[in-house]
PDB file of C-alpha atoms in Angstrom:
ATOM      1  CA  UNK A   1       0.000   0.000   0.000  1.00  0.00           C
ATOM      2  CA  UNK A   2       1.269   3.447  -0.837  1.00  0.00           C
ATOM      3  CA  UNK A   3      -0.184   6.559   0.700  1.00  0.00           C
ATOM      4  CA  UNK A   4      -0.762   9.643  -1.398  1.00  0.00           C
ATOM      5  CA  UNK A   5       1.691  12.493  -0.886  1.00  0.00           C
ATOM      6  CA  UNK A   6      -1.232  14.430   0.620  1.00  0.00           C
ATOM      7  CA  UNK A   7      -1.592  11.934   3.473  1.00  0.00           C
ATOM      8  CA  UNK A   8       2.160  11.359   3.739  1.00  0.00           C
ATOM      9  CA  UNK A   9       2.917  15.057   4.212  1.00  0.00           C
ATOM     10  CA  UNK A  10      -0.113  15.407   6.478  1.00  0.00           C
ATOM     11  CA  UNK A  11       1.385  12.824   8.815  1.00  0.00           C
ATOM     12  CA  UNK A  12       4.784  14.502   8.566  1.00  0.00           C
ATOM     13  CA  UNK A  13       3.271  17.887   9.432  1.00  0.00           C
ATOM     14  CA  UNK A  14       1.581  16.347  12.476  1.00  0.00           C
ATOM     15  CA  UNK A  15       4.875  14.762  13.538  1.00  0.00           C
ATOM     16  CA  UNK A  16       6.615  18.134  13.221  1.00  0.00           C
ATOM     17  CA  UNK A  17       3.974  19.859  15.356  1.00  0.00           C
ATOM     18  CA  UNK A  18       4.096  17.064  17.936  1.00  0.00           C
ATOM     19  CA  UNK A  19       7.822  17.651  18.495  1.00  0.00           C
ATOM     20  CA  UNK A  20       7.340  21.308  19.410  1.00  0.00           C
ATOM     21  CA  UNK A  21       7.411  22.305  23.062  1.00  0.00           C
ATOM     22  CA  UNK A  22       3.976  22.653  24.665  1.00  0.00           C
ATOM     23  CA  UNK A  23       2.161  25.775  23.542  1.00  0.00           C
ATOM     24  CA  UNK A  24       4.638  26.674  20.811  1.00  0.00           C
ATOM     25  CA  UNK A  25       3.096  27.579  17.489  1.00  0.00           C
ATOM     26  CA  UNK A  26       4.700  27.052  14.118  1.00  0.00           C
ATOM     27  CA  UNK A  27       3.707  28.158  10.645  1.00  0.00           C
ATOM     28  CA  UNK A  28       3.271  26.585   7.254  1.00  0.00           C
ATOM     29  CA  UNK A  29       6.541  28.054   5.984  1.00  0.00           C
ATOM     30  CA  UNK A  30       8.514  26.286   8.717  1.00  0.00           C
ATOM     31  CA  UNK A  31       6.819  22.992   7.897  1.00  0.00           C
ATOM     32  CA  UNK A  32       7.339  23.349   4.141  1.00  0.00           C
ATOM     33  CA  UNK A  33      10.987  24.333   4.625  1.00  0.00           C
ATOM     34  CA  UNK A  34      11.554  21.293   6.833  1.00  0.00           C
ATOM     35  CA  UNK A  35      10.127  18.824   4.338  1.00  0.00           C
ATOM     36  CA  UNK A  36      10.835  20.552   1.035  1.00  0.00           C
ATOM     37  CA  UNK A  37       7.225  20.450  -0.135  1.00  0.00           C
ATOM     38  CA  UNK A  38       5.430  23.239  -1.962  1.00  0.00           C
ATOM     39  CA  UNK A  39       3.680  25.816   0.195  1.00  0.00           C
ATOM     40  CA  UNK A  40       0.507  25.539  -1.890  1.00  0.00           C
ATOM     41  CA  UNK A  41       0.339  21.779  -1.294  1.00  0.00           C
ATOM     42  CA  UNK A  42       0.971  22.183   2.453  1.00  0.00           C
ATOM     43  CA  UNK A  43      -1.713  24.879   2.767  1.00  0.00           C
ATOM     44  CA  UNK A  44      -4.266  22.408   1.408  1.00  0.00           C
ATOM     45  CA  UNK A  45      -3.023  19.683   3.753  1.00  0.00           C
ATOM     46  CA  UNK A  46      -3.114  21.931   6.829  1.00  0.00           C
ATOM     47  CA  UNK A  47      -6.600  23.139   5.903  1.00  0.00           C
ATOM     48  CA  UNK A  48      -7.812  19.538   5.735  1.00  0.00           C
ATOM     49  CA  UNK A  49      -6.107  18.628   9.017  1.00  0.00           C
ATOM     50  CA  UNK A  50      -7.686  21.713  10.576  1.00  0.00           C
ATOM     51  CA  UNK A  51     -11.172  20.767   9.345  1.00  0.00           C
ATOM     52  CA  UNK A  52     -10.657  17.310  10.854  1.00  0.00           C
ATOM     53  CA  UNK A  53      -9.620  18.808  14.212  1.00  0.00           C
ATOM     54  CA  UNK A  54      -6.030  17.578  14.184  1.00  0.00           C
ATOM     55  CA  UNK A  55      -4.573  21.069  13.720  1.00  0.00           C
ATOM     56  CA  UNK A  56      -5.586  24.329  15.352  1.00  0.00           C
ATOM     57  CA  UNK A  57      -4.958  27.417  13.238  1.00  0.00           C
ATOM     58  CA  UNK A  58      -4.761  30.782  14.998  1.00  0.00           C
ATOM     59  CA  UNK A  59      -4.942  33.964  12.975  1.00  0.00           C
ATOM     60  CA  UNK A  60      -3.311  37.255  13.808  1.00  0.00           C
ATOM     61  CA  UNK A  61       0.010  38.643  14.922  1.00  0.00           C
ATOM     62  CA  UNK A  62       0.768  35.820  17.354  1.00  0.00           C
ATOM     63  CA  UNK A  63      -0.959  33.205  15.234  1.00  0.00           C
ATOM     64  CA  UNK A  64       0.224  30.056  13.614  1.00  0.00           C
ATOM     65  CA  UNK A  65      -0.580  26.375  13.694  1.00  0.00           C
ATOM     66  CA  UNK A  66      -0.298  23.707  16.368  1.00  0.00           C
ATOM     67  CA  UNK A  67      -1.857  20.370  17.174  1.00  0.00           C
ATOM     68  CA  UNK A  68      -5.601  20.623  17.686  1.00  0.00           C
ATOM     69  CA  UNK A  69      -5.592  17.883  20.325  1.00  0.00           C
ATOM     70  CA  UNK A  70      -2.982  16.036  22.367  1.00  0.00           C
ATOM     71  CA  UNK A  71      -0.673  13.785  20.380  1.00  0.00           C
ATOM     72  CA  UNK A  72      -1.824  10.845  22.493  1.00  0.00           C
ATOM     73  CA  UNK A  73      -5.350  11.286  21.108  1.00  0.00           C
ATOM     74  CA  UNK A  74      -4.338  11.316  17.447  1.00  0.00           C
ATOM     75  CA  UNK A  75      -4.533   7.732  16.183  1.00  0.00           C
ATOM     76  CA  UNK A  76      -2.534   7.206  13.001  1.00  0.00           C
ATOM     77  CA  UNK A  77      -5.047   4.773  11.470  1.00  0.00           C
ATOM     78  CA  UNK A  78      -7.856   7.292  11.991  1.00  0.00           C
ATOM     79  CA  UNK A  79      -5.881  10.074  10.314  1.00  0.00           C
ATOM     80  CA  UNK A  80      -5.204   7.889   7.285  1.00  0.00           C
ATOM     81  CA  UNK A  81      -8.844   6.805   6.995  1.00  0.00           C
ATOM     82  CA  UNK A  82      -9.929  10.444   6.953  1.00  0.00           C
ATOM     83  CA  UNK A  83      -7.318  11.689   4.489  1.00  0.00           C
ATOM     84  CA  UNK A  84      -6.765   8.781   2.121  1.00  0.00           C
ATOM     85  CA  UNK A  85      -9.150   7.596  -0.609  1.00  0.00           C
ATOM     86  CA  UNK A  86      -8.184   3.936   0.116  1.00  0.00           C
ATOM     87  CA  UNK A  87      -9.557   2.504  -3.109  1.00  0.00           C
ATOM     88  CA  UNK A  88      -6.718   0.319  -4.343  1.00  0.00           C
ATOM     89  CA  UNK A  89      -8.323  -0.801  -7.594  1.00  0.00           C
ATOM     90  CA  UNK A  90     -11.217   0.378  -9.749  1.00  0.00           C
ATOM     91  CA  UNK A  91     -13.429  -2.663 -10.226  1.00  0.00           C
ATOM     92  CA  UNK A  92     -16.182  -0.721 -12.008  1.00  0.00           C
ATOM     93  CA  UNK A  93     -14.507  -1.004 -15.409  1.00  0.00           C
ATOM     94  CA  UNK A  94     -13.207  -4.567 -15.204  1.00  0.00           C
ATOM     95  CA  UNK A  95     -14.650  -7.441 -17.212  1.00  0.00           C
ATOM     96  CA  UNK A  96     -13.958 -10.079 -14.550  1.00  0.00           C
ATOM     97  CA  UNK A  97     -15.565  -8.224 -11.612  1.00  0.00           C
ATOM     98  CA  UNK A  98     -18.449 -10.726 -11.182  1.00  0.00           C
ATOM     99  CA  UNK A  99     -15.990 -13.602 -10.631  1.00  0.00           C
ATOM    100  CA  UNK A 100     -12.962 -11.805  -9.205  1.00  0.00           C
ATOM    101  CA  UNK A 101     -11.796 -12.369  -5.644  1.00  0.00           C
ATOM    102  CA  UNK A 102      -9.047  -9.764  -5.750  1.00  0.00           C
ATOM    103  CA  UNK A 103     -11.354  -6.979  -4.559  1.00  0.00           C
ATOM    104  CA  UNK A 104     -12.161  -8.819  -1.298  1.00  0.00           C
ATOM    105  CA  UNK A 105      -8.527  -9.767  -0.750  1.00  0.00           C
ATOM    106  CA  UNK A 106      -7.451  -6.139  -1.143  1.00  0.00           C
ATOM    107  CA  UNK A 107     -10.250  -4.971   1.134  1.00  0.00           C
ATOM    108  CA  UNK A 108      -9.169  -7.422   3.833  1.00  0.00           C
ATOM    109  CA  UNK A 109      -5.515  -6.419   3.476  1.00  0.00           C
ATOM    110  CA  UNK A 110      -6.408  -2.715   3.734  1.00  0.00           C
ATOM    111  CA  UNK A 111      -8.483  -3.337   6.868  1.00  0.00           C
ATOM    112  CA  UNK A 112      -5.604  -5.232   8.484  1.00  0.00           C
ATOM    113  CA  UNK A 113      -3.168  -2.459   7.514  1.00  0.00           C
ATOM    114  CA  UNK A 114      -5.382   0.167   9.139  1.00  0.00           C
ATOM    115  CA  UNK A 115      -6.058  -1.962  12.227  1.00  0.00           C
ATOM    116  CA  UNK A 116      -2.316  -2.201  12.774  1.00  0.00           C
ATOM    117  CA  UNK A 117      -1.953   1.576  12.462  1.00  0.00           C
ATOM    118  CA  UNK A 118      -4.785   1.993  14.977  1.00  0.00           C
ATOM    119  CA  UNK A 119      -2.286   0.701  17.548  1.00  0.00           C
ATOM    120  CA  UNK A 120      -0.156   3.848  17.172  1.00  0.00           C
ATOM    121  CA  UNK A 121      -0.784   7.401  18.243  1.00  0.00           C
ATOM    122  CA  UNK A 122       1.149  10.448  17.190  1.00  0.00           C
ATOM    123  CA  UNK A 123       2.657  10.440  20.687  1.00  0.00           C
ATOM    124  CA  UNK A 124       4.045   6.938  20.072  1.00  0.00           C
ATOM    125  CA  UNK A 125       5.909   8.227  17.029  1.00  0.00           C
ATOM    126  CA  UNK A 126       7.580  11.175  18.754  1.00  0.00           C
ATOM    127  CA  UNK A 127       7.886  10.365  22.454  1.00  0.00           C
ATOM    128  CA  UNK A 128      11.523   9.914  23.489  1.00  0.00           C
ATOM    129  CA  UNK A 129      12.582   9.933  19.819  1.00  0.00           C
ATOM    130  CA  UNK A 130      15.704  12.038  20.368  1.00  0.00           C
ATOM    131  CA  UNK A 131      17.110  11.529  16.843  1.00  0.00           C
ATOM    132  CA  UNK A 132      13.850  12.983  15.480  1.00  0.00           C
ATOM    133  CA  UNK A 133      14.138  16.035  17.753  1.00  0.00           C
ATOM    134  CA  UNK A 134      17.690  16.641  16.561  1.00  0.00           C
ATOM    135  CA  UNK A 135      16.551  16.599  12.947  1.00  0.00           C
ATOM    136  CA  UNK A 136      13.393  18.680  13.335  1.00  0.00           C
ATOM    137  CA  UNK A 137      14.463  21.000  16.146  1.00  0.00           C
ATOM    138  CA  UNK A 138      18.179  21.635  15.704  1.00  0.00           C
ATOM    139  CA  UNK A 139      18.358  24.111  18.601  1.00  0.00           C
ATOM    140  CA  UNK A 140      20.361  23.008  21.628  1.00  0.00           C
ATOM    141  CA  UNK A 141      18.550  20.799  24.084  1.00  0.00           C
ATOM    142  CA  UNK A 142      15.814  18.256  23.745  1.00  0.00           C
ATOM    143  CA  UNK A 143      12.336  19.613  24.437  1.00  0.00           C
ATOM    144  CA  UNK A 144      10.057  17.946  26.909  1.00  0.00           C
ATOM    145  CA  UNK A 145       6.813  17.021  25.232  1.00  0.00           C
ATOM    146  CA  UNK A 146       3.573  17.533  27.060  1.00  0.00           C
ATOM    147  CA  UNK A 147       0.001  16.838  26.203  1.00  0.00           C
ATOM    148  CA  UNK A 148       0.271  13.075  26.377  1.00  0.00           C
TER     149      UNK A 148
END
């Protein structure tokens, strides 16, 4: 299974925000610079994550973006279900659809894939991951994450 770049960078943006010290805001430019993705693409991703409640966007002089809920409440499988189309094949145009068992096999595999990802929260991906902090937050010192 391969996720779309939309979902991939959505998860990466969430990971970035989860590594920030409690209460610290970031902005789309910082996220796009970190991952080398186009600003236009990231704006769409952040808007979707905001609509889903995973990101809080604050307007104004002291505004920015941050996680919309604690990292421990953001289940990776749920994020993917909400952002990803998850249709692996298009059976509507296939001549063998009435007799084909591939569709059910792919459906079962996708469900198992997502069930496995339901075992992980965003907090699981970032908690005590010091190499990640060094990459994403190159300032001296390792931040203490809160909100778990």
